[in-house]
PDB file of C-alpha atoms in Angstrom:
ATOM      1  CA  MET A  14     -11.934 -15.999 -35.906  1.00 70.00           C
ATOM      2  CA  GLY A  15     -14.626 -14.372 -34.158  1.00 80.00           C
ATOM      3  CA  VAL A  16     -16.577 -14.624 -30.488  1.00 84.00           C
ATOM      4  CA  ALA A  17     -19.127 -17.345 -30.869  1.00 82.00           C
ATOM      5  CA  GLY A  18     -21.731 -19.161 -28.289  1.00 82.00           C
ATOM      6  CA  CYS A  19     -23.828 -22.477 -29.006  1.00 83.00           C
ATOM      7  CA  ALA A  20     -27.494 -23.046 -27.634  1.00 87.00           C
ATOM      8  CA  GLY A  21     -30.123 -26.012 -28.048  1.00 91.00           C
ATOM      9  CA  LEU A  22     -32.993 -27.836 -26.245  1.00 93.00           C
ATOM     10  CA  PHE A  23     -34.244 -31.149 -25.660  1.00 95.00           C
ATOM     11  CA  GLN A  24     -37.833 -31.974 -26.397  1.00 96.00           C
ATOM     12  CA  ASP A  25     -40.039 -34.949 -25.648  1.00 96.00           C
ATOM     13  CA  SER A  26     -41.955 -36.963 -28.221  1.00 96.00           C
ATOM     14  CA  ASN A  27     -44.869 -34.465 -28.251  1.00 95.00           C
ATOM     15  CA  GLY A  28     -42.728 -31.445 -28.617  1.00 92.00           C
ATOM     16  CA  ARG A  29     -42.665 -30.433 -25.125  1.00 96.00           C
ATOM     17  CA  TRP A  30     -39.529 -28.382 -23.905  1.00 94.00           C
ATOM     18  CA  LEU A  31     -37.653 -30.387 -21.066  1.00 96.00           C
ATOM     19  CA  LYS A  32     -34.053 -28.887 -20.974  1.00 96.00           C
ATOM     20  CA  GLY A  33     -32.339 -25.963 -22.715  1.00 95.00           C
ATOM     21  CA  TYR A  34     -28.668 -25.216 -22.602  1.00 92.00           C
ATOM     22  CA  ALA A  35     -26.499 -22.267 -23.894  1.00 92.00           C
ATOM     23  CA  GLN A  36     -22.654 -21.891 -23.686  1.00 87.00           C
ATOM     24  CA  LYS A  37     -20.121 -19.146 -24.479  1.00 87.00           C
ATOM     25  CA  ILE A  38     -17.505 -20.866 -26.670  1.00 84.00           C
ATOM     26  CA  GLY A  39     -15.306 -18.048 -26.869  1.00 84.00           C
ATOM     27  CA  ALA A  40     -13.006 -17.153 -29.960  1.00 88.00           C
ATOM     28  CA  CYS A  41     -12.994 -19.627 -32.718  1.00 84.00           C
ATOM     29  CA  ASP A  42     -13.884 -20.335 -36.319  1.00 83.00           C
ATOM     30  CA  ALA A  43     -17.169 -21.370 -37.976  1.00 81.00           C
ATOM     31  CA  LEU A  44     -16.513 -24.895 -38.328  1.00 85.00           C
ATOM     32  CA  HIS A  45     -15.739 -25.365 -34.484  1.00 80.00           C
ATOM     33  CA  ALA A  46     -18.889 -23.540 -33.717  1.00 77.00           C
ATOM     34  CA  GLU A  47     -20.720 -25.681 -35.879  1.00 80.00           C
ATOM     35  CA  MET A  48     -19.311 -28.912 -34.051  1.00 82.00           C
ATOM     36  CA  TRP A  49     -20.377 -27.292 -30.575  1.00 74.00           C
ATOM     37  CA  GLY A  50     -23.924 -26.595 -31.421  1.00 64.00           C
TER      38      GLY A  50
END
């Protein structure tokens, strides 16, 4: 178990950035971190 976080962004059909997000998940394994991100 380690400390994890996730992040991503939303783009329109032209590739322009619309919105981004980031969140601290806390202690979890790699499988759960992938499911969040």
